[in-house]
Amino acid sequence: MAKLITDLKKLTEVIIIDDYKEYPHKEIKIYLDQESELRSAFNYICHDLKNIALNKIYFVNLNDSYLSILKRLSANYKIPLNIKSDFNITTTKDIKYFLNNLDLNIEELLNKLKPEYAKIIVDIINEYELDINKLANYKELLILELKKHKYNNILYKEAINVSQELDFYQDDEYVFLFDFNQNYPTMKKEDGYLTDALKEELGLDSTQLENDSKIMHLHKLIKNVKNLYLSMPRMEGGINNSLSFLNNELNYEIVKINEVSYGYSKLEDIISFSYLLDDYYNYNISSELLLKYDLAELNYLSYDNKFKPFTNDFILTHQPTKDLFLSYSSIKTYFLCPFYYYCERILKLNDFKANMQATLGTYAHSLLENSYNKDFNYEEEKELLVEKFSNKEKFYASLLDEVVKNLILFNKEFESQSDLKNYKLEEEFKIFLDGICFYGKIDKFYYLETNDTVYIMIVDYKTGADKPSLDNLNDGLNLQIPSYLYLINNYKAFSGKKIKPLGLFLQKVNVNLIDTLKDIEKERRKSFKFKGYVTNNKEDLVKIDKTFNNSDYIESLKTLNSGEFQKYSKVFDDKDIERMLELMPQLLNKVLEATRNFNFPIKPLILDKTNISCAFCPYNNICFKTPKDNFYLKKDPFKKDGETNVD
């Protein structure tokens, strides 16, 4: 438009009739956060606009981060909203039920749906001539087609109108423009395909002209609103906000609001006072409001933290539409505490941040993997890896170098005497069960392949404090070794052959070794030995360790003069392997069943008087566990007293 006006001016006189009004004396209110900003708007409506029809009130420029707060306040203040929705019908209760029950009779299914949804489904079935007795086979197609249909929100005759764009309003209408920060308005950027140069040739406005026109239009729209309330939060998503550049011209007064009014929504007041009490009891931060009001009826710290079962209707309509992806770490989380799993894997509350240990772990893993390359040069590889490290990370990486270099030497020495000359590094696995995809990555495994048998030794590098154990397997604990065993037993490359595990190990790559080993080269045998379990078949065991009688390479592996393994040797037999392979799918199905039924009680494990669930759980502050929630376990050793380790 701006370019068109410019071009017209070259040909003739152009008179622009401006029908905008200008209302003076505006201000911009700055609140602490989004919740304070929205709540103040609701309070103002309850107090100052209580005689104004709700459909004459507009909320503008609310992004997704506002919506959950907005909907809660709407319910608690009992003020309805008309929000334009762009959601497709697959998010509705009816369609979810339909997609999760495709094996039912089609007539029964359709009768349980709203008529408008049933008609859409019938039209899709007819268009593609689908077999109604085999609808489950067309599930992906049905989802794809159903996503093309949008549903309309319920619109109330009397409700606040929620929209994204500012518009023209009557003088008796009231407009709240939120989030008036540095990101408002969004400016257009030059398109890589339709460049400004190409736009000029086509007679279109340049990006700059479009933006200038948008800014000019917004300035006029803002000034044109008689009853306008501008605001923004000081903090948004943990980041400090600054005002929109539009105010450079508007030059409205800035008013900082430090406190929200009370007395308009009892439930919201209770929530706010609870926040203040949290600050007081947890951080000794006091507020005058705690002395000003009687808070006895809040019943603060009176709660029932029990996980409430979801209704059958909810469960049916929220069944997973795809396979549940599970790894060793996810099933470990579930068996430590189902509520931990619920927060981490279902609600996805985790906010992963790489820490020093994770960075060093990745660094060590990369060097160990690359050490098997023919042209491997430690210093060259190191320089590539630390290129983007901070100075602190580079310092600790340099300390870890001695550990990694000597571990490489130890492994090469071990490999020189082992019969398992083949190896795979960082191999990824996926196993598909009914409704489950179990996946994982094994750092390294050695193997010897014969006509009908594959001899295997699995190694997983560990930078943490993990200890190899097979105790309490039935309780879902210590599943790392069984997980790797289960993955490799289903390895397609070895299909049709008997898998014969000879060793299942963890190997320490721990930065703590820097502090404990004064002469790391001299002590490396003791520190880098493989920690884990070996076969009790001595004829097979010699294939991986010819020194197994008093092993130079495997921790605590030794035989007595009688030929028996010493008491502390960790050995397994064929029945143990069979037991672990049978157990894994049973445990995976337990997690699947819990997920399908949305059953995630707060259930931390106490193993022999030690809480093994809560120490590193990031959700301690939301479960409010009590001693009644604890689930007590006794140690269930992998090898019971009296069981022999002799082949």
XYZ file of C-alpha atoms in Angstrom:
647
model
C 0.000 0.000 0.000
C 2.779 2.439 0.898
C 4.500 1.844 -2.446
C 1.214 2.231 -4.324
C 0.614 5.616 -2.701
C 4.194 6.680 -3.502
C 3.791 5.684 -7.168
C 0.392 7.433 -7.430
C 1.894 10.651 -6.092
C 4.277 10.641 -9.084
C 1.293 10.690 -11.454
C -1.278 12.851 -9.684
C -2.186 14.623 -6.500
C -3.113 12.151 -3.730
C -5.413 13.180 -0.888
C -5.574 10.714 2.048
C -8.781 10.931 4.043
C -7.827 9.901 7.564
C -10.823 8.787 9.615
C -8.757 8.015 12.714
C -9.447 9.708 16.019
C -6.817 10.480 18.620
C -7.472 10.044 22.323
C -4.802 11.439 24.671
C -3.549 10.637 28.174
C -2.625 6.961 27.881
C -0.328 5.084 30.277
C 1.497 1.733 30.225
C 1.326 -0.372 33.375
C 4.281 -2.628 34.195
C 3.489 -5.697 36.345
C 5.773 -8.245 37.964
C 4.700 -11.177 35.777
C 1.982 -12.422 33.402
C -0.228 -13.661 36.223
C -0.201 -10.257 37.972
C -0.868 -8.537 34.650
C -3.892 -10.711 33.829
C -5.249 -10.773 37.355
C -5.182 -6.976 37.559
C -7.226 -6.848 34.357
C -9.863 -9.193 35.837
C -9.921 -7.152 39.074
C -10.429 -3.952 37.095
C -13.308 -5.515 35.173
C -14.934 -6.670 38.443
C -14.580 -3.247 40.076
C -14.552 -0.486 37.432
C -16.299 -2.201 34.525
C -18.870 -4.209 36.472
C -21.720 -2.424 34.680
C -20.203 -2.899 31.214
C -21.444 -5.798 29.057
C -18.678 -8.428 28.763
C -18.967 -8.586 24.980
C -17.801 -4.968 24.869
C -14.464 -5.957 26.468
C -11.499 -7.184 24.410
C -8.259 -8.932 25.404
C -5.634 -8.514 22.683
C -2.134 -9.935 22.012
C -2.096 -12.974 24.304
C 0.451 -15.576 23.214
C 0.319 -19.266 24.192
C 2.216 -18.717 27.454
C -0.702 -16.578 28.700
C -3.509 -18.964 27.800
C -3.301 -21.474 30.654
C -3.272 -18.623 33.213
C -6.087 -16.884 31.349
C -8.324 -19.970 31.363
C -7.721 -20.560 35.077
C -8.570 -16.953 35.947
C -11.662 -17.118 33.748
C -12.922 -20.116 35.736
C -12.003 -18.710 39.163
C -13.478 -15.256 38.480
C -16.474 -16.845 36.737
C -15.990 -14.573 33.722
C -16.399 -16.436 30.400
C -14.129 -15.970 27.382
C -14.672 -16.272 23.650
C -11.348 -17.538 22.300
C -10.889 -18.203 18.618
C -9.507 -21.734 18.218
C -7.447 -23.251 15.419
C -7.405 -26.781 16.876
C -8.368 -29.721 14.660
C -10.966 -32.256 15.765
C -8.411 -34.985 16.591
C -7.923 -33.145 19.903
C -11.583 -33.643 20.874
C -12.819 -36.291 23.275
C -15.069 -37.922 20.641
C -12.417 -38.347 17.953
C -9.832 -39.609 20.452
C -12.331 -42.249 21.548
C -12.982 -43.192 17.922
C -9.282 -43.557 17.049
C -8.552 -45.630 20.168
C -11.398 -48.089 19.550
C -11.209 -48.863 15.832
C -11.610 -52.569 16.533
C -15.207 -52.019 17.773
C -18.303 -52.303 15.605
C -18.535 -49.192 13.398
C -22.201 -48.573 14.265
C -21.453 -48.699 17.991
C -18.582 -46.281 17.483
C -20.524 -43.758 15.434
C -23.476 -43.796 17.844
C -21.179 -42.596 20.639
C -19.974 -39.574 18.630
C -21.505 -36.190 18.013
C -23.490 -36.297 14.748
C -21.223 -33.746 13.033
C -18.134 -35.866 13.812
C -19.852 -39.097 12.764
C -20.742 -37.502 9.411
C -17.097 -36.459 8.788
C -15.913 -40.022 9.509
C -18.571 -41.590 7.251
C -17.573 -39.200 4.445
C -13.896 -40.215 4.794
C -14.791 -43.937 4.788
C -16.912 -43.502 1.651
C -14.384 -41.314 -0.145
C -11.571 -43.857 0.280
C -13.875 -46.922 0.149
C -12.404 -48.242 3.401
C -13.280 -51.681 4.751
C -15.303 -50.872 7.894
C -14.241 -54.180 9.461
C -10.558 -53.279 9.169
C -10.489 -49.616 10.147
C -7.487 -50.190 12.424
C -5.413 -50.810 9.282
C -6.199 -47.284 8.090
C -5.550 -45.472 11.352
C -2.771 -43.220 10.005
C -4.905 -42.259 7.014
C -7.883 -41.483 9.255
C -5.745 -39.269 11.507
C -4.370 -37.437 8.465
C -7.841 -36.751 7.071
C -9.413 -35.846 10.417
C -6.684 -33.266 11.039
C -8.047 -31.299 8.089
C -11.204 -30.490 10.061
C -11.256 -27.716 12.657
C -13.723 -27.475 15.516
C -15.375 -24.334 16.799
C -15.242 -23.257 20.410
C -18.509 -22.611 22.221
C -19.258 -18.905 21.839
C -21.114 -17.146 24.649
C -23.466 -14.217 24.157
C -21.839 -12.448 27.086
C -18.067 -13.043 27.261
C -14.752 -11.237 26.930
C -13.474 -11.395 23.348
C -9.923 -12.744 23.060
C -8.027 -12.022 19.845
C -4.453 -11.587 18.613
C -4.736 -8.464 16.466
C -5.675 -4.934 17.447
C -8.639 -3.580 15.457
C -11.108 -0.672 15.267
C -13.380 -0.353 18.288
C -16.433 1.676 19.229
C -16.123 4.365 21.869
C -18.183 2.295 24.320
C -15.816 -0.714 24.011
C -12.856 -1.455 26.301
C -9.557 -2.909 25.071
C -6.766 -4.513 27.130
C -3.568 -4.773 25.069
C -1.210 -7.137 26.937
C 2.483 -7.992 26.560
C 3.387 -4.566 25.127
C 7.078 -5.500 25.126
C 10.095 -5.399 22.819
C 8.633 -8.180 20.641
C 5.472 -6.228 19.837
C 4.731 -5.903 17.022
C 6.447 -8.712 15.115
C 8.349 -7.205 12.226
C 8.489 -8.879 8.844
C 11.888 -10.051 7.551
C 13.006 -10.135 3.971
C 11.959 -13.399 2.308
C 14.763 -15.497 0.835
C 12.581 -16.388 -2.151
C 10.706 -13.124 -2.705
C 13.514 -10.621 -2.107
C 13.055 -6.861 -1.954
C 14.747 -6.543 -5.341
C 12.238 -8.967 -6.863
C 9.346 -7.189 -5.109
C 10.445 -3.911 -6.716
C 10.342 -5.523 -10.161
C 6.846 -6.852 -9.415
C 5.658 -3.487 -8.146
C 5.236 -4.753 -4.563
C 6.116 -3.008 -1.320
C 9.596 -3.717 0.064
C 9.907 -5.349 3.488
C 10.890 -2.013 5.010
C 7.869 -0.268 3.479
C 5.562 -3.026 4.747
C 6.999 -2.690 8.256
C 6.784 1.107 8.180
C 3.180 0.862 7.046
C 2.391 -1.639 9.823
C 3.971 0.592 12.486
C 2.121 3.662 11.234
C -1.160 1.729 11.201
C -0.620 0.422 14.749
C 0.173 3.883 16.059
C -3.113 5.125 14.655
C -5.058 2.121 15.936
C -3.699 2.591 19.469
C -4.511 6.304 19.474
C -7.948 5.564 18.007
C -9.097 3.464 21.013
C -10.902 5.590 23.549
C -10.740 3.041 26.382
C -7.333 1.369 26.051
C -5.327 -0.353 28.806
C -1.706 -1.071 27.872
C 0.409 -3.380 30.015
C 3.332 -5.789 30.082
C 5.086 -8.079 32.590
C 8.552 -7.159 33.871
C 9.523 -10.834 33.700
C 8.451 -13.374 31.087
C 9.865 -16.902 30.992
C 12.663 -15.877 33.376
C 13.758 -13.033 31.047
C 13.528 -9.307 31.719
C 11.234 -7.417 29.353
C 11.664 -3.964 27.858
C 8.972 -1.761 26.341
C 7.864 -1.934 22.731
C 9.669 0.517 20.455
C 6.206 1.846 19.536
C 6.330 3.889 22.723
C 9.250 5.916 21.326
C 6.627 7.891 19.401
C 3.627 7.336 21.660
C 5.600 8.493 24.683
C 3.012 7.221 27.143
C 3.576 7.415 30.884
C 5.054 4.283 32.521
C 3.421 3.170 35.785
C 4.970 0.338 37.809
C 2.486 -1.826 39.746
C 4.035 -3.847 42.580
C 0.919 -5.331 44.177
C -2.282 -6.924 42.942
C -5.612 -6.076 44.607
C -7.498 -8.708 46.597
C -11.168 -9.380 47.263
C -12.546 -10.150 43.790
C -11.966 -13.915 43.580
C -11.716 -15.922 46.771
C -10.033 -18.862 45.067
C -7.423 -16.654 43.402
C -6.779 -14.884 46.695
C -6.174 -18.257 48.352
C -3.697 -19.204 45.620
C -1.843 -15.882 45.956
C -1.639 -16.057 49.743
C -0.393 -19.636 49.470
C 2.474 -18.372 47.289
C 3.343 -15.836 49.994
C 3.248 -18.510 52.691
C 5.486 -20.737 50.536
C 8.037 -17.921 50.351
C 7.798 -17.357 54.089
C 8.224 -20.981 55.180
C 10.738 -21.985 52.505
C 12.869 -18.848 52.169
C 11.971 -16.708 55.209
C 10.634 -13.973 52.894
C 7.950 -12.035 54.737
C 5.108 -9.885 53.383
C 2.944 -7.275 55.084
C -0.098 -8.960 53.530
C 0.417 -11.993 55.779
C -0.189 -9.721 58.796
C -2.962 -7.707 57.167
C -5.394 -10.570 56.432
C -6.766 -13.506 58.437
C -5.372 -16.595 56.699
C -6.783 -19.258 59.042
C -9.317 -20.539 56.529
C -6.625 -21.204 53.927
C -5.862 -24.538 55.668
C -2.288 -24.105 54.481
C -0.297 -27.368 54.368
C -3.523 -29.344 54.671
C -3.575 -31.579 51.610
C -4.178 -35.030 50.206
C -1.292 -35.942 47.931
C -2.654 -39.294 46.801
C -2.611 -39.833 43.054
C -6.276 -39.780 42.045
C -7.177 -42.349 39.356
C -8.380 -40.957 36.057
C -11.922 -41.806 34.973
C -12.479 -44.679 32.542
C -13.850 -42.185 30.054
C -10.645 -40.127 30.221
C -8.477 -43.244 29.886
C -10.389 -44.454 26.824
C -10.146 -41.121 25.039
C -6.469 -40.482 25.839
C -4.946 -43.795 24.860
C -1.598 -43.452 23.025
C -2.086 -43.509 19.246
C 1.510 -44.618 18.639
C 3.977 -47.076 20.180
C 5.277 -46.133 23.609
C 9.021 -45.452 23.301
C 10.907 -46.827 26.283
C 14.605 -46.894 27.090
C 16.513 -48.317 30.028
C 16.515 -44.914 31.740
C 12.727 -44.485 31.357
C 11.847 -47.892 32.825
C 14.370 -47.272 35.612
C 12.501 -44.042 36.400
C 9.131 -45.839 36.477
C 10.216 -48.545 38.915
C 11.963 -46.030 41.198
C 8.648 -44.154 41.488
C 5.690 -44.129 39.054
C 4.952 -40.471 39.878
C 8.548 -39.567 38.974
C 7.966 -41.273 35.609
C 4.646 -39.431 35.205
C 6.274 -36.006 35.695
C 9.324 -36.834 33.596
C 7.936 -38.868 30.703
C 4.208 -38.126 30.473
C 3.955 -34.479 31.531
C 7.511 -33.840 30.249
C 8.318 -31.393 33.029
C 12.021 -32.058 32.742
C 14.166 -29.170 31.540
C 17.434 -30.817 30.487
C 20.514 -28.731 31.043
C 23.940 -30.121 30.227
C 26.126 -30.147 33.326
C 29.860 -30.588 33.706
C 29.633 -34.346 34.244
C 27.527 -34.811 31.096
C 29.937 -32.674 29.052
C 32.964 -34.637 30.273
C 31.121 -37.911 29.696
C 30.420 -37.018 26.080
C 34.042 -35.905 25.667
C 35.423 -39.191 27.023
C 32.951 -41.317 25.016
C 33.939 -39.584 21.778
C 37.662 -40.096 22.367
C 37.179 -43.761 23.301
C 35.038 -44.384 20.218
C 37.413 -42.561 17.871
C 40.429 -44.408 19.304
C 39.419 -47.353 17.089
C 39.925 -45.318 13.901
C 43.039 -46.254 11.925
C 44.429 -42.717 11.781
C 43.490 -41.819 15.359
C 45.588 -39.041 16.869
C 44.617 -38.198 20.437
C 45.720 -34.558 20.411
C 44.063 -33.795 17.072
C 40.786 -35.413 18.160
C 40.918 -33.568 21.467
C 41.360 -30.184 19.790
C 38.268 -30.745 17.660
C 36.172 -31.754 20.674
C 37.178 -28.889 23.012
C 36.891 -26.196 20.343
C 33.590 -24.876 21.749
C 34.284 -25.679 25.424
C 34.402 -22.955 28.065
C 37.745 -22.422 29.835
C 36.415 -24.317 32.837
C 35.377 -27.269 30.667
C 38.751 -27.257 28.898
C 40.521 -27.363 32.268
C 38.628 -30.431 33.507
C 38.875 -32.100 30.112
C 42.660 -31.753 30.296
C 42.626 -33.460 33.702
C 40.469 -36.266 32.312
C 42.952 -36.843 29.459
C 45.252 -38.956 31.636
C 42.338 -41.198 32.541
C 41.187 -41.643 28.930
C 44.690 -42.182 27.496
C 45.456 -44.919 29.995
C 42.045 -46.508 29.552
C 42.731 -46.761 25.804
C 46.051 -48.492 26.574
C 44.351 -50.861 29.025
C 41.685 -51.816 26.478
C 44.229 -52.428 23.719
C 46.194 -54.692 26.048
C 43.030 -56.614 26.913
C 42.044 -56.935 23.233
C 45.449 -58.321 22.292
C 44.864 -61.463 24.407
C 41.096 -61.854 23.758
C 39.683 -64.164 21.059
C 36.789 -61.708 20.457
C 38.486 -59.602 17.784
C 35.364 -58.097 16.199
C 33.607 -55.138 17.768
C 30.781 -52.636 17.300
C 30.796 -49.103 18.722
C 27.847 -46.901 19.737
C 25.444 -49.371 18.112
C 21.761 -48.390 18.255
C 18.988 -50.943 18.786
C 15.194 -50.961 18.501
C 12.833 -53.769 19.457
C 9.125 -53.515 18.604
C 6.708 -55.307 20.897
C 2.922 -54.933 21.031
C 2.507 -51.194 21.689
C 6.161 -50.686 22.690
C 9.357 -49.637 20.989
C 12.232 -50.495 23.324
C 15.414 -48.762 22.238
C 18.960 -48.181 23.410
C 22.577 -47.704 22.470
C 25.463 -49.938 23.555
C 28.816 -48.174 23.842
C 30.809 -51.214 22.745
C 30.485 -54.938 22.341
C 33.075 -57.510 21.268
C 32.029 -60.654 19.447
C 33.277 -63.878 17.884
C 31.021 -65.330 15.195
C 31.055 -69.047 14.338
C 28.761 -71.101 12.101
C 25.857 -71.273 14.557
C 26.936 -69.230 17.620
C 27.932 -65.654 18.390
C 30.011 -65.114 21.531
C 29.385 -61.655 22.998
C 30.994 -59.353 25.557
C 29.122 -56.087 26.294
C 30.850 -52.976 27.698
C 29.154 -49.752 28.810
C 31.349 -46.786 29.777
C 30.340 -45.064 32.995
C 31.353 -41.594 34.151
C 29.062 -41.701 37.194
C 28.860 -43.790 40.346
C 26.911 -46.729 38.861
C 27.754 -50.136 40.272
C 27.131 -53.395 38.419
C 24.405 -55.374 40.172
C 21.658 -57.821 39.289
C 19.907 -57.724 42.658
C 16.143 -57.014 42.845
C 15.582 -57.567 39.135
C 11.975 -58.627 39.737
C 11.365 -55.215 41.332
C 12.555 -53.411 38.191
C 15.908 -52.396 39.669
C 19.409 -52.749 38.194
C 18.080 -53.358 34.685
C 20.942 -51.840 32.712
C 22.785 -55.091 32.096
C 19.576 -57.092 31.377
C 18.439 -54.278 29.036
C 21.617 -54.503 26.958
C 21.425 -58.278 26.986
C 17.809 -58.149 25.762
C 18.675 -55.664 23.002
C 21.606 -57.642 21.678
C 19.704 -60.926 21.854
C 17.289 -59.400 19.319
C 20.039 -57.943 17.098
C 19.023 -58.489 13.459
C 22.633 -58.911 12.326
C 22.851 -62.085 14.448
C 19.429 -63.417 13.450
C 19.261 -67.211 13.271
C 22.303 -67.742 15.490
C 22.590 -68.627 19.147
C 23.753 -65.652 21.228
C 26.229 -66.723 23.896
C 26.974 -63.899 26.404
C 30.428 -64.238 27.980
C 30.642 -60.949 29.854
C 28.275 -58.099 30.801
C 30.308 -55.135 32.051
C 30.480 -51.504 33.074
C 33.834 -49.737 32.743
C 34.653 -46.619 34.740
C 35.758 -43.452 32.954
C 35.513 -41.378 36.070
C 37.019 -37.945 36.569
C 37.278 -38.838 40.272
C 40.129 -41.162 39.335
C 42.214 -38.014 38.876
C 42.098 -37.376 42.610
C 42.551 -40.950 43.788
C 45.296 -42.263 41.521
C 48.664 -40.679 42.200
C 50.347 -42.918 39.659
C 47.562 -43.575 37.194
C 49.706 -45.610 34.787
C 50.826 -47.959 37.549
C 47.339 -48.355 38.983
C 45.352 -48.579 35.775
C 44.835 -52.363 35.956
C 42.930 -52.014 39.215
C 40.981 -48.913 38.231
C 40.022 -49.796 34.664
C 39.122 -53.429 35.156
C 35.764 -54.464 33.721
C 33.149 -54.502 36.482
C 30.267 -56.893 36.056
C 29.319 -60.500 35.385
C 30.922 -63.344 33.429
C 29.833 -66.779 32.293
C 30.575 -69.631 34.672
C 31.571 -71.812 31.699
C 35.377 -71.796 31.902
C 35.804 -73.183 28.384
C 33.927 -70.165 27.042
C 35.350 -67.696 29.555
C 38.892 -68.261 28.306
C 37.822 -66.755 24.974
C 37.637 -63.305 26.548
C 40.163 -63.585 29.379
C 42.979 -66.090 29.396
C 43.983 -64.828 32.860
C 40.567 -65.535 34.426
C 42.051 -67.778 37.144
C 43.354 -64.525 38.678
C 42.128 -61.973 36.190
C 44.211 -59.019 35.073
C 41.199 -57.480 33.343
C 37.970 -58.359 35.205
C 37.333 -57.102 38.732
C 37.031 -59.707 41.537
C 37.376 -62.654 39.145
C 39.467 -65.450 40.593
C 39.331 -69.215 41.043
C 40.354 -71.223 44.099
C 42.736 -74.210 44.062
C 39.663 -76.435 43.942
C 38.720 -74.877 40.609
C 35.639 -73.127 42.016
C 35.150 -69.408 41.590
C 35.925 -67.435 44.711
C 32.958 -66.092 46.709
C 33.131 -62.539 45.354
C 33.293 -63.487 41.672
C 30.190 -62.384 39.770
C 29.149 -65.198 37.451
C 26.017 -66.271 35.597
C 24.833 -69.458 33.937
C 22.446 -70.205 31.063
C 19.423 -70.214 33.394
C 20.316 -66.703 34.607
C 20.442 -65.449 31.025
C 17.103 -67.105 30.277
C 15.585 -65.529 33.383
C 16.754 -62.010 32.395
C 15.519 -62.365 28.807
C 12.076 -63.521 30.006
C 11.879 -60.781 32.635
C 12.549 -57.770 30.369
C 9.339 -57.910 28.261
C 7.312 -58.539 31.443
C 8.686 -55.351 33.034
C 8.244 -53.355 29.819
C 4.605 -54.420 29.680
C 4.113 -53.274 33.269
C 5.191 -49.773 32.233
C 2.952 -49.934 29.153
C -0.048 -51.057 31.228
C 0.497 -48.261 33.754
C 0.771 -45.706 30.938
C -2.376 -46.944 29.213
C -4.301 -46.822 32.501
C -2.750 -43.528 33.630
C -1.777 -45.133 36.927
C 1.155 -43.257 38.486
C 0.993 -43.320 42.300
C 3.553 -41.592 44.500
C 5.544 -44.647 45.532
C 9.212 -44.032 46.461
C 11.220 -47.181 47.152
C 12.886 -47.854 50.493
C 15.444 -50.618 49.992
C 16.819 -51.986 53.247
C 16.005 -48.712 55.077
C 17.533 -46.530 52.331
C 15.381 -44.279 50.161
C 16.701 -44.943 46.644
C 14.098 -42.879 44.773
C 14.036 -39.348 46.146
C 17.663 -38.273 46.491
C 18.029 -37.054 42.908
C 14.349 -36.646 41.993
C 13.669 -33.077 40.734
C 9.957 -33.336 41.632
C 10.293 -33.530 45.413
C 8.659 -30.131 45.744
C 5.418 -31.156 44.032
C 4.672 -34.698 45.273
C 4.490 -33.823 49.016
C 5.236 -37.433 49.904
C 4.631 -38.763 53.402
C 6.005 -41.907 55.102
C 2.711 -43.621 54.208
C 3.614 -43.322 50.529
C 6.859 -45.286 50.877
C 7.089 -48.773 49.410
C 9.476 -51.003 51.348
C 11.667 -53.596 49.674
C 14.083 -56.148 51.009
C 17.278 -56.936 49.173
C 16.719 -59.752 46.709
C 20.214 -61.000 45.753
C 20.892 -62.215 42.240
C 22.625 -65.240 43.774
C 21.023 -66.582 46.921
C 22.999 -68.193 49.738
C 23.666 -71.812 48.910
C 23.589 -71.314 45.139
C 26.736 -72.511 43.474
C 28.806 -70.578 40.988
C 30.547 -73.717 39.743
C 29.965 -74.908 36.173
